[in-house]
Short mmCIF file of C-alpha atoms in Angstrom, two decimals:
data_model
loop_
_atom_site.label_atom_id
_atom_site.label_comp_id
_atom_site.label_asym_id
_atom_site.label_seq_id
_atom_site.Cartn_x
_atom_site.Cartn_y
_atom_site.Cartn_z
CA MET A 986 112.47 64.23 101.64
CA LYS A 987 109.11 63.77 100.70
CA TYR A 988 108.04 61.57 103.56
CA LEU A 989 109.99 63.41 105.83
CA LEU A 990 107.53 66.35 104.70
CA ILE A 991 104.60 64.91 104.42
CA GLN A 992 105.32 63.35 108.25
CA LEU A 993 106.41 66.85 109.69
CA ILE A 994 102.94 68.32 108.50
CA LEU A 995 100.85 65.69 110.16
CA TRP A 996 102.56 65.71 113.39
CA THR A 997 102.73 69.40 113.19
CA GLY A 998 98.81 69.60 112.79
CA VAL A 999 98.22 66.93 116.19
CA LEU A 1000 101.03 69.40 117.70
CA PHE A 1001 98.76 72.56 117.11
CA SER A 1002 95.12 71.15 117.10
CA SER A 1003 95.57 68.70 120.53
CA CYS A 1004 97.74 69.28 124.17
CA THR A 1005 100.51 70.37 124.63
CA ASP A 1006 101.57 67.02 126.22
CA TYR A 1007 102.72 66.12 122.57
CA LEU A 1008 105.49 68.63 123.36
CA ASN A 1009 107.26 66.08 125.01
CA ILE A 1010 106.47 63.25 122.44
CA VAL A 1011 108.43 63.41 119.50
CA PRO A 1012 107.13 60.10 117.58
CA LYS A 1013 110.77 57.85 116.76
CA GLY A 1014 112.15 58.43 113.70
CA GLU A 1015 109.76 61.69 113.55
CA LYS A 1016 110.48 65.46 113.29
CA ILE A 1017 108.23 68.10 114.88
CA PRO A 1018 109.34 71.35 113.47
CA THR A 1019 111.54 74.08 115.57
CA THR A 1020 114.11 75.75 113.42
CA LEU A 1021 113.82 77.83 110.84
CA ALA A 1022 115.07 75.81 108.19
CA ASP A 1023 112.12 72.97 109.02
CA PHE A 1024 109.67 75.43 108.44
CA GLU A 1025 111.44 76.70 105.66
CA ALA A 1026 111.67 73.06 103.92
CA LEU A 1027 107.95 73.05 103.59
CA LEU A 1028 108.29 75.68 100.74
CA ARG A 1029 110.77 73.50 98.47
CA ASP A 1030 108.28 70.34 98.71
CA GLU A 1031 106.80 71.80 95.15
CA TYR A 1032 104.06 68.43 95.40
CA THR A 1033 103.10 70.01 98.29
CA ILE A 1034 103.11 73.64 98.00
CA GLY A 1035 103.51 74.22 94.30
CA GLN A 1036 101.48 73.22 92.01
CA THR A 1037 98.54 74.67 90.20
CA PRO A 1038 96.26 72.65 88.64
CA VAL A 1039 93.51 74.68 86.59
CA ALA A 1040 92.31 71.37 84.21
CA ASN A 1041 88.62 72.28 83.62
CA ALA A 1042 88.93 75.96 82.84
CA LEU A 1043 91.56 74.92 80.12
CA TYR A 1044 88.92 72.72 78.74
CA LEU A 1045 86.27 75.12 78.99
CA LEU A 1046 88.75 77.56 76.86
CA ASN A 1047 88.89 74.77 74.26
CA ASP A 1048 92.73 75.69 75.37
CA ARG A 1049 93.84 71.91 76.05
CA TYR A 1050 92.58 69.23 73.37
CA LEU A 1051 90.20 66.09 74.73
CA THR A 1052 90.85 63.06 72.96
CA VAL A 1053 87.60 61.79 70.65
CA SER A 1054 87.63 58.65 73.23
CA ASN A 1055 87.75 60.59 76.35
CA LEU A 1056 85.17 63.03 74.45
CA ASN A 1057 82.88 59.31 74.58
CA THR A 1058 82.97 59.32 78.14
CA PRO A 1059 80.20 61.75 80.18
CA THR A 1060 82.33 63.30 82.41
CA LEU A 1061 83.21 66.70 84.10
CA ALA A 1062 86.02 67.40 81.61
CA THR A 1063 83.46 66.66 78.62
CA ALA A 1064 80.87 68.75 79.85
CA ASN A 1065 83.53 71.86 80.24
CA TYR A 1066 84.77 70.87 76.77
CA MET A 1067 81.77 70.80 74.60
CA TRP A 1068 80.11 73.54 76.60
CA ASP A 1069 77.12 70.99 77.62
CA GLU A 1070 74.79 73.58 79.65
CA GLN A 1071 71.84 70.38 80.60
CA ALA A 1072 75.10 68.86 82.16
CA ASP A 1073 75.22 68.74 85.88
CA ARG A 1074 78.74 69.22 86.63
CA ILE A 1075 77.88 68.82 90.52
CA ILE A 1076 77.19 65.58 90.35
CA LEU A 1077 80.01 64.94 87.77
CA ASN A 1078 82.28 66.59 89.71
CA ASN A 1079 82.22 63.71 92.39
CA SER A 1080 85.34 62.53 93.06
CA SER A 1081 88.55 64.36 94.00
CA GLU A 1082 88.91 67.71 91.80
CA ASN A 1083 92.95 68.74 91.84
CA THR A 1084 92.01 72.56 91.65
CA TYR A 1085 90.46 72.76 95.36
CA TYR A 1086 92.81 69.52 97.17
CA TYR A 1087 96.18 70.91 95.67
CA LEU A 1088 95.73 74.96 96.35
CA TYR A 1089 94.22 74.16 99.83
CA MET A 1090 97.17 72.06 100.49
CA ALA A 1091 99.60 74.47 99.98
CA ILE A 1092 97.41 76.90 101.77
CA ALA A 1093 97.64 74.60 104.76
CA ASN A 1094 101.32 74.35 104.71
CA CYS A 1095 101.44 78.59 104.14
CA ASN A 1096 99.55 78.91 107.29
CA LEU A 1097 101.55 76.68 109.25
CA ILE A 1098 104.33 78.41 108.41
CA ILE A 1099 102.74 81.77 109.13
CA GLU A 1100 101.45 80.52 112.22
CA HIS A 1101 104.08 79.18 113.57
CA ALA A 1102 107.57 80.23 112.26
CA PRO A 1103 107.49 83.36 114.50
CA THR A 1104 108.70 81.34 117.31
CA ALA A 1105 111.09 79.35 115.14
CA THR A 1106 114.40 78.85 116.27
CA GLU A 1107 117.93 78.94 114.91
CA CYS A 1108 117.78 81.95 112.90
CA THR A 1109 117.21 86.13 112.87
CA ASP A 1110 114.59 88.14 112.71
CA GLN A 1111 114.74 89.16 109.52
CA GLU A 1112 115.41 85.46 108.31
CA ARG A 1113 111.96 84.36 109.83
CA ALA A 1114 110.51 87.33 108.64
CA GLU A 1115 111.86 86.48 104.68
CA VAL A 1116 110.15 83.06 105.04
CA ILE A 1117 106.76 84.07 106.15
CA ALA A 1118 106.57 86.81 103.54
CA TYR A 1119 107.28 83.99 101.15
CA ALA A 1120 104.29 82.25 102.47
CA LYS A 1121 101.91 85.13 102.53
CA VAL A 1122 102.40 85.40 98.60
CA ILE A 1123 102.36 81.99 97.75
CA ARG A 1124 99.22 81.84 99.56
CA SER A 1125 97.76 84.73 97.70
CA VAL A 1126 98.38 83.07 94.38
CA CYS A 1127 96.78 79.97 95.47
CA TYR A 1128 93.36 82.29 96.53
CA PHE A 1129 93.68 84.35 93.67
CA THR A 1130 93.35 81.23 91.55
CA LEU A 1131 90.56 79.67 94.16
CA VAL A 1132 88.34 82.32 93.92
CA ASN A 1133 88.63 82.89 90.01
CA PHE A 1134 88.17 79.20 89.34
CA TYR A 1135 85.12 78.42 91.74
CA ALA A 1136 83.06 81.84 92.18
CA ASP A 1137 82.01 84.73 90.02
CA THR A 1138 83.97 87.07 88.57
CA TYR A 1139 84.86 90.21 90.67
CA ASP A 1140 82.42 93.20 90.24
CA LYS A 1141 82.49 96.25 92.05
CA GLU A 1142 79.35 96.82 92.61
CA THR A 1143 78.33 92.77 94.06
CA ALA A 1144 81.59 92.00 94.92
CA SER A 1145 80.57 92.35 98.78
CA GLN A 1146 77.73 90.43 98.13
CA THR A 1147 78.91 88.01 95.94
CA ARG A 1148 79.62 84.58 97.74
CA GLY A 1149 82.90 83.74 97.74
CA ILE A 1150 85.21 80.93 98.69
CA PRO A 1151 86.08 79.11 102.53
CA LEU A 1152 88.80 81.59 103.96
CA ILE A 1153 91.23 79.32 105.84
CA THR A 1154 94.01 81.10 107.98
CA SER A 1155 94.75 78.35 110.41
CA ALA A 1156 97.20 75.40 110.79
CA ASN A 1157 94.90 73.98 113.16
CA ILE A 1158 92.90 71.24 111.23
CA ASN A 1159 89.63 71.48 114.04
CA ALA A 1160 89.92 75.64 113.12
CA PRO A 1161 86.58 77.10 112.62
CA HIS A 1162 86.40 79.10 108.65
CA GLU A 1163 84.26 80.77 106.59
CA GLN A 1164 83.30 81.04 103.16
CA VAL A 1165 83.55 85.01 102.87
CA SER A 1166 82.38 87.53 99.79
CA VAL A 1167 84.43 88.04 96.35
CA GLN A 1168 85.72 91.14 98.18
CA GLU A 1169 86.57 90.03 101.58
CA LEU A 1170 89.14 87.42 99.44
CA TYR A 1171 90.54 90.08 97.16
CA ASP A 1172 91.29 92.22 100.07
CA PHE A 1173 92.49 89.49 102.21
CA THR A 1174 95.34 88.40 99.10
CA ILE A 1175 95.55 92.27 98.69
CA ASN A 1176 96.85 92.84 102.74
CA ASP A 1177 98.79 89.47 102.67
CA ILE A 1178 100.81 90.75 99.72
CA LYS A 1179 101.53 93.83 101.79
CA GLU A 1180 102.50 92.63 104.45
CA ALA A 1181 105.32 90.67 102.57
CA ILE A 1182 106.64 93.54 100.77
CA SER A 1183 106.83 95.47 104.36
CA ALA A 1184 108.09 92.79 105.94
CA GLY A 1185 111.62 92.85 103.28
CA LEU A 1186 110.62 90.25 100.94
CA PRO A 1187 114.06 90.14 99.15
CA GLU A 1188 114.77 90.83 95.60
CA LYS A 1189 116.40 87.91 95.22
CA SER A 1190 114.73 84.76 97.16
CA MET A 1191 115.74 81.93 97.78
CA THR A 1192 115.38 80.02 95.08
CA VAL A 1193 112.89 80.69 92.02
CA ILE A 1194 109.97 78.61 93.73
CA HIS A 1195 109.87 81.16 96.51
CA PRO A 1196 108.63 84.61 95.08
CA ASN A 1197 110.64 87.25 95.31
CA LEU A 1198 110.09 91.26 94.87
CA GLY A 1199 109.30 91.29 91.89
CA ALA A 1200 106.65 88.19 91.73
CA ALA A 1201 104.72 90.72 94.66
CA TYR A 1202 104.37 93.27 92.49
CA ALA A 1203 103.25 91.19 89.48
CA MET A 1204 100.60 89.67 91.77
CA LEU A 1205 99.09 92.86 92.81
CA ALA A 1206 99.06 94.16 89.35
CA ARG A 1207 97.21 90.68 88.46
CA ILE A 1208 95.28 90.80 91.07
CA TYR A 1209 94.06 94.64 90.59
CA LEU A 1210 93.46 94.77 86.75
CA GLN A 1211 91.13 91.69 87.52
CA MET A 1212 89.30 94.36 89.60
CA SER A 1213 89.43 96.67 86.92
CA ASP A 1214 91.44 99.04 89.55
CA PHE A 1215 94.07 100.06 86.20
CA GLU A 1216 95.34 102.84 88.11
CA HIS A 1217 97.19 100.76 90.67
CA ALA A 1218 97.90 97.84 87.83
CA LEU A 1219 100.01 99.90 86.26
CA GLN A 1220 101.72 101.33 89.03
CA TYR A 1221 102.49 98.04 90.30
CA ALA A 1222 103.21 96.62 86.85
CA ASP A 1223 105.66 99.23 86.61
CA LYS A 1224 107.28 98.36 90.25
CA ALA A 1225 107.68 94.68 89.07
CA LEU A 1226 109.23 95.45 85.87
CA GLU A 1227 111.88 97.40 87.96
CA GLN A 1228 113.18 94.44 89.42
CA ASN A 1229 113.08 92.60 86.24
CA ASP A 1230 112.34 93.29 82.78
CA ARG A 1231 113.85 90.72 80.70
CA LEU A 1232 112.16 88.82 77.68
CA PHE A 1233 113.33 85.63 76.30
CA ASP A 1234 114.25 85.61 72.23
CA TRP A 1235 111.76 83.14 70.87
CA ASN A 1236 113.64 84.08 67.43
CA ALA A 1237 116.56 82.99 68.23
CA TYR A 1238 115.24 79.86 70.00
CA TYR A 1239 113.43 78.97 66.92
CA ASP A 1240 116.90 79.36 64.62
CA GLN A 1241 119.02 77.59 67.31
CA TYR A 1242 116.46 74.17 66.81
CA LYS A 1243 114.71 75.38 63.47
CA GLU A 1244 116.11 72.21 61.35
CA ARG A 1245 113.75 69.88 63.40
CA ILE A 1246 111.23 72.63 64.00
CA GLU A 1247 110.50 72.65 60.03
CA ASP A 1248 110.61 69.13 59.64
CA PRO A 1249 106.80 68.06 59.65
CA ASP A 1250 107.82 64.34 60.40
CA ASN A 1251 109.77 65.33 63.16
CA TYR A 1252 108.01 65.34 66.70
CA ASP A 1253 111.18 64.68 68.36
CA ASN A 1254 110.68 66.69 72.00
CA LEU A 1255 112.86 69.90 72.27
CA PRO A 1256 113.69 71.34 75.54
CA THR A 1257 111.59 73.71 76.49
CA PRO A 1258 113.21 77.32 77.97
CA THR A 1259 110.45 78.14 80.33
CA ASP A 1260 111.86 76.06 83.40
CA TYR A 1261 113.70 77.02 86.20
CA THR A 1262 116.07 79.09 84.65
CA TYR A 1263 113.52 81.10 82.21
CA ILE A 1264 114.32 84.51 82.22
CA GLU A 1265 111.08 85.63 82.29
CA ASN A 1266 110.58 84.50 85.84
CA TYR A 1267 109.61 85.95 89.51
CA TYR A 1268 108.31 82.92 90.48
CA PHE A 1269 108.16 79.42 89.31
CA ARG A 1270 104.95 77.52 90.00
CA CYS A 1271 103.30 74.01 88.66
CA GLY A 1272 100.88 73.83 86.47
CA ASP A 1273 98.70 70.94 85.43
CA ASN A 1274 102.19 68.86 85.36
CA SER A 1275 103.61 67.43 87.67
CA PRO A 1276 106.75 69.39 89.68
CA ASN A 1277 108.20 66.02 90.55
CA TYR A 1278 109.30 64.74 86.95
CA SER A 1279 109.78 66.57 83.38
CA SER A 1280 106.64 66.37 81.57
CA SER A 1281 105.79 66.87 77.84
CA GLU A 1282 104.09 70.18 76.69
CA LEU A 1283 99.72 69.80 76.79
CA ALA A 1284 98.05 69.70 73.27
CA ILE A 1285 95.89 71.72 71.51
CA PRO A 1286 92.58 71.80 69.10
CA VAL A 1287 93.16 72.91 65.50
CA GLU A 1288 90.82 75.56 66.50
CA ARG A 1289 93.15 76.90 68.98
CA ALA A 1290 95.87 77.03 66.86
CA ASN A 1291 94.53 79.22 64.57
CA ARG A 1292 94.48 81.88 66.99
CA PHE A 1293 97.59 82.29 67.40
CA GLU A 1294 99.34 85.03 65.17
CA GLN A 1295 100.90 84.28 61.85
CA GLY A 1296 104.88 83.85 62.24
CA ASP A 1297 104.76 83.10 65.94
CA ALA A 1298 107.89 81.70 66.93
CA ARG A 1299 106.73 80.74 70.42
CA PHE A 1300 103.87 78.63 68.75
CA LEU A 1301 106.45 77.03 66.29
CA SER A 1302 108.80 76.23 68.38
CA ARG A 1303 106.32 74.50 71.13
CA TRP A 1304 103.10 72.92 68.55
CA LYS A 1305 103.18 70.56 65.68
CA TYR A 1306 99.99 69.95 63.82
CA ARG A 1307 99.24 65.86 63.61
CA SER A 1308 96.34 63.71 62.82
CA VAL A 1309 96.38 60.10 64.34
CA ASN A 1310 93.30 57.90 63.24
CA GLN A 1311 90.38 59.71 64.54
CA ASP A 1312 92.15 62.86 65.96
CA THR A 1313 93.42 65.56 64.71
CA TYR A 1314 95.52 68.11 66.90
CA TYR A 1315 98.55 70.13 67.58
CA ASP A 1316 100.70 68.31 69.52
CA GLY A 1317 102.85 69.88 71.86
CA ILE A 1318 106.55 69.10 71.07
CA GLY A 1319 108.36 70.56 74.19
CA SER A 1320 109.43 68.66 77.16
CA GLY A 1321 110.70 69.91 80.27
CA TYR A 1322 109.47 71.87 83.44
CA PHE A 1323 106.84 74.37 82.72
CA ASN A 1324 106.06 77.76 84.45
CA TRP A 1325 102.04 77.40 83.71
CA GLY A 1326 101.08 78.89 87.54
CA GLY A 1327 103.96 81.37 88.43
CA LEU A 1328 104.44 84.64 87.70
CA THR A 1329 106.70 86.16 84.51
CA THR A 1330 107.61 89.72 83.41
CA CYS A 1331 105.96 88.79 80.06
CA GLU A 1332 102.64 88.87 81.65
CA VAL A 1333 103.18 92.05 83.85
CA TYR A 1334 103.95 93.65 80.07
CA LEU A 1335 100.81 92.87 78.80
CA ILE A 1336 98.66 94.05 82.25
CA LYS A 1337 100.87 97.18 81.70
CA ALA A 1338 99.54 97.74 77.71
CA GLU A 1339 96.34 97.18 78.85
CA CYS A 1340 96.27 99.63 81.66
CA LEU A 1341 97.90 102.13 79.44
CA ALA A 1342 95.49 101.34 76.31
CA ARG A 1343 92.66 102.06 79.25
CA GLN A 1344 94.41 105.44 80.18
CA ALA A 1345 94.93 106.73 76.75
CA VAL A 1346 94.09 110.12 75.86
CA ASN A 1347 92.16 111.23 72.37
CA ASN A 1348 92.62 107.67 71.15
CA ASP A 1349 96.52 107.85 71.22
CA PHE A 1350 97.34 103.83 71.93
CA SER A 1351 100.95 104.53 70.50
CA GLU A 1352 102.62 103.99 74.63
CA ALA A 1353 100.25 100.71 74.98
CA MET A 1354 100.63 99.25 71.41
CA GLN A 1355 104.97 100.36 72.48
CA THR A 1356 104.79 97.73 75.55
CA LEU A 1357 102.76 95.37 73.47
CA ASP A 1358 105.33 95.45 70.56
CA ALA A 1359 108.20 94.66 73.06
CA VAL A 1360 106.70 91.32 73.67
CA ARG A 1361 105.81 90.84 70.16
CA ILE A 1362 109.16 91.52 68.40
CA THR A 1363 111.01 88.66 70.60
CA ARG A 1364 108.14 86.24 69.30
CA ILE A 1365 107.61 87.29 65.96
CA ARG A 1366 109.59 86.19 63.08
CA PRO A 1367 111.14 89.05 61.20
CA GLU A 1368 109.52 88.22 57.79
CA PHE A 1369 105.86 88.73 59.65
CA TYR A 1370 106.09 91.05 62.11
CA GLN A 1371 104.78 94.95 61.84
CA PRO A 1372 104.05 97.29 64.78
CA SER A 1373 100.54 97.26 66.09
CA ALA A 1374 98.62 99.72 65.77
CA ALA A 1375 95.08 100.86 67.14
CA SER A 1376 92.91 103.61 66.44
CA THR A 1377 90.17 102.45 68.84
CA LEU A 1378 90.03 101.21 72.63
CA GLN A 1379 88.84 97.77 71.36
CA GLU A 1380 91.19 97.12 69.06
CA ALA A 1381 93.93 98.11 70.99
CA ILE A 1382 92.19 95.26 74.03
CA ARG A 1383 92.02 92.63 71.06
CA LEU A 1384 95.49 93.18 70.22
CA ILE A 1385 96.77 93.17 73.66
CA ARG A 1386 94.19 90.24 74.18
CA ARG A 1387 95.61 88.09 71.26
CA THR A 1388 99.29 88.27 72.80
CA LYS A 1389 98.34 87.49 76.39
CA ASP A 1390 95.96 84.49 75.81
CA ASN A 1391 98.58 82.87 73.48
CA GLU A 1392 101.44 84.23 76.09
CA LEU A 1393 99.97 82.51 79.13
CA ILE A 1394 97.82 79.38 78.26
CA PHE A 1395 97.32 77.04 80.24
CA SER A 1396 97.66 79.37 82.99
CA ILE A 1397 94.86 80.75 84.70
CA VAL A 1398 95.27 83.89 83.44
CA PRO A 1399 93.19 83.84 80.17
CA PHE A 1400 90.65 82.08 81.69
CA ALA A 1401 89.84 85.12 84.71
CA ASP A 1402 90.36 87.49 81.86
CA ALA A 1403 87.67 85.90 79.50
CA ARG A 1404 85.54 86.34 82.65
CA ARG A 1405 86.18 90.27 83.14
CA PHE A 1406 86.02 91.05 80.00
CA ASN A 1407 82.74 88.65 79.92
CA ARG A 1408 81.61 90.72 82.52
CA GLU A 1409 82.16 94.44 80.94
CA GLY A 1410 80.39 93.51 77.60
CA GLU A 1411 82.18 95.42 75.42
CA PHE A 1412 85.23 93.13 74.48
CA VAL A 1413 83.46 90.16 74.73
CA GLN A 1414 84.92 87.09 71.95
CA PRO A 1415 82.39 84.62 72.31
CA LEU A 1416 83.80 81.23 71.49
CA SER A 1417 82.36 79.12 68.75
CA LYS A 1418 83.78 75.61 67.04
CA THR A 1419 82.40 73.01 64.60
CA TYR A 1420 82.43 69.30 65.76
CA GLN A 1421 81.30 66.17 63.78
CA GLY A 1422 79.17 68.85 61.44
CA LYS A 1423 77.84 70.58 64.37
CA THR A 1424 78.11 74.05 65.93
CA TYR A 1425 78.92 74.83 69.13
CA THR A 1426 79.17 78.24 71.29
CA LEU A 1427 79.96 79.30 74.68
CA SER A 1428 77.84 82.44 75.50
CA PRO A 1429 79.42 85.24 77.79
CA GLN A 1430 76.92 84.82 80.13
CA SER A 1431 76.99 80.78 80.32
CA PRO A 1432 76.93 79.62 84.06
CA MET A 1433 79.37 77.50 82.92
CA TRP A 1434 81.86 80.11 83.69
CA THR A 1435 81.92 79.37 87.48
CA MET A 1436 83.06 75.51 88.49
CA PRO A 1437 81.41 73.52 91.22
CA PHE A 1438 83.00 72.57 93.99
CA PRO A 1439 83.86 68.94 94.74
CA ALA A 1440 81.45 66.67 96.25
CA GLY A 1441 84.20 65.79 99.08
CA ALA A 1442 84.48 69.52 99.88
CA ILE A 1443 80.69 70.19 100.00
CA ASN A 1444 80.34 66.63 102.03
CA ASN A 1445 83.48 67.57 104.57
CA PRO A 1446 83.82 70.99 104.42
CA GLY A 1447 85.56 70.51 108.35
CA ASN A 1448 84.97 73.32 110.99
CA GLY A 1449 82.60 75.05 108.35
CA THR A 1450 79.94 75.23 105.56
CA ILE A 1451 80.74 75.51 102.01
CA GLU A 1452 77.47 76.02 99.71
CA GLN A 1453 78.05 75.90 95.86
CA ASN A 1454 77.96 78.61 93.93
CA VAL A 1455 76.86 77.24 90.79
CA SER A 1456 73.23 75.42 90.35
CA LYS A 1457 74.69 72.76 88.13
#
């Protein structure tokens, strides 16, 4: 199936970027897409359209453990992990950088569907519109990650003048493209999703790897939150929760595997519930793990583990302290498929909680805390659980952010949120750690919060130009 899909993509690119004579020349053993099923098949190949690797954002946050032996080698990962502002990350990023290539590969597939599925055969108009709507939401998910990785964070006052990322909307490999502003990119993603909703994006999608109506609302809530447009973020969070408001009971999961979890010498993998059937899913999308096979939970540093709330059943069920030779860390004990790049009800609850806190009157944060606790009560062990309380906005944001950073670890969201809070200045949480007796810090103003484009993109920009958004 993968071979067929790759050939389909290649020959479709030839078809639509060359002369019409190719319409009459179908290579032996190959297939040119004509039916809607041909185009929809592209959405099912998760390797080419369903990955969201953001490893260097995870390393910068120190959310993902990097071994001592790896730290002895000067790489892009090492520079980010050790917050080395003297390192030239542009030079270090001289090889394939998965965030850029995987996401633009997904965008290329979406462009192919959006541009050519309108003439697909063997379908109704509504079926055709549905597949195109899926592609528009997926394209927006990809662009949101890219702009929050390679460009400076959104600032209403400067976004229209801030250089963003290449905006590519054509499936033609020779089509011109432009590196648009951050504002233009955000406007584009919002419009894409709203068009998908208007086209009749279904409440129940074909599969969980096809984003449903709840996913579209959740993505709009995420985008508007990143823009600090709390009114619209709350509006779409509520719409998403109307579609699905279920939360997984991690306390029940802990009880089910309690004996293995509490055995300090048992590192046998537990089946992760955060797979394709996770009840919190609006849309499933892989992160740094491959969709082609089951993988293990990523390891996290000890300092990162210490930022989880005491009694967090989700943490206790996913990681276990381990010391092997020169490495001490929390080893991932989960195994399976992980929705690190998609959209879930948990994220939407926490978006809603922050919006309610921002709009609270007379320092009454009770509704925001109740929304936060709807999540916490399914996570925190009963002997540790206490209802959340805040008397200031700073306290409310701190509590919400703690849960959100922990819940969405390994996704782009904690990185995007950190950049947003850094820009505001009021809710900054500077990062600090001690390594081999030396203290390291990452300031909110550090240029490292924006990642460099890979050398391949700069040197081979196609029919357009790309300028670096960082100096090194």
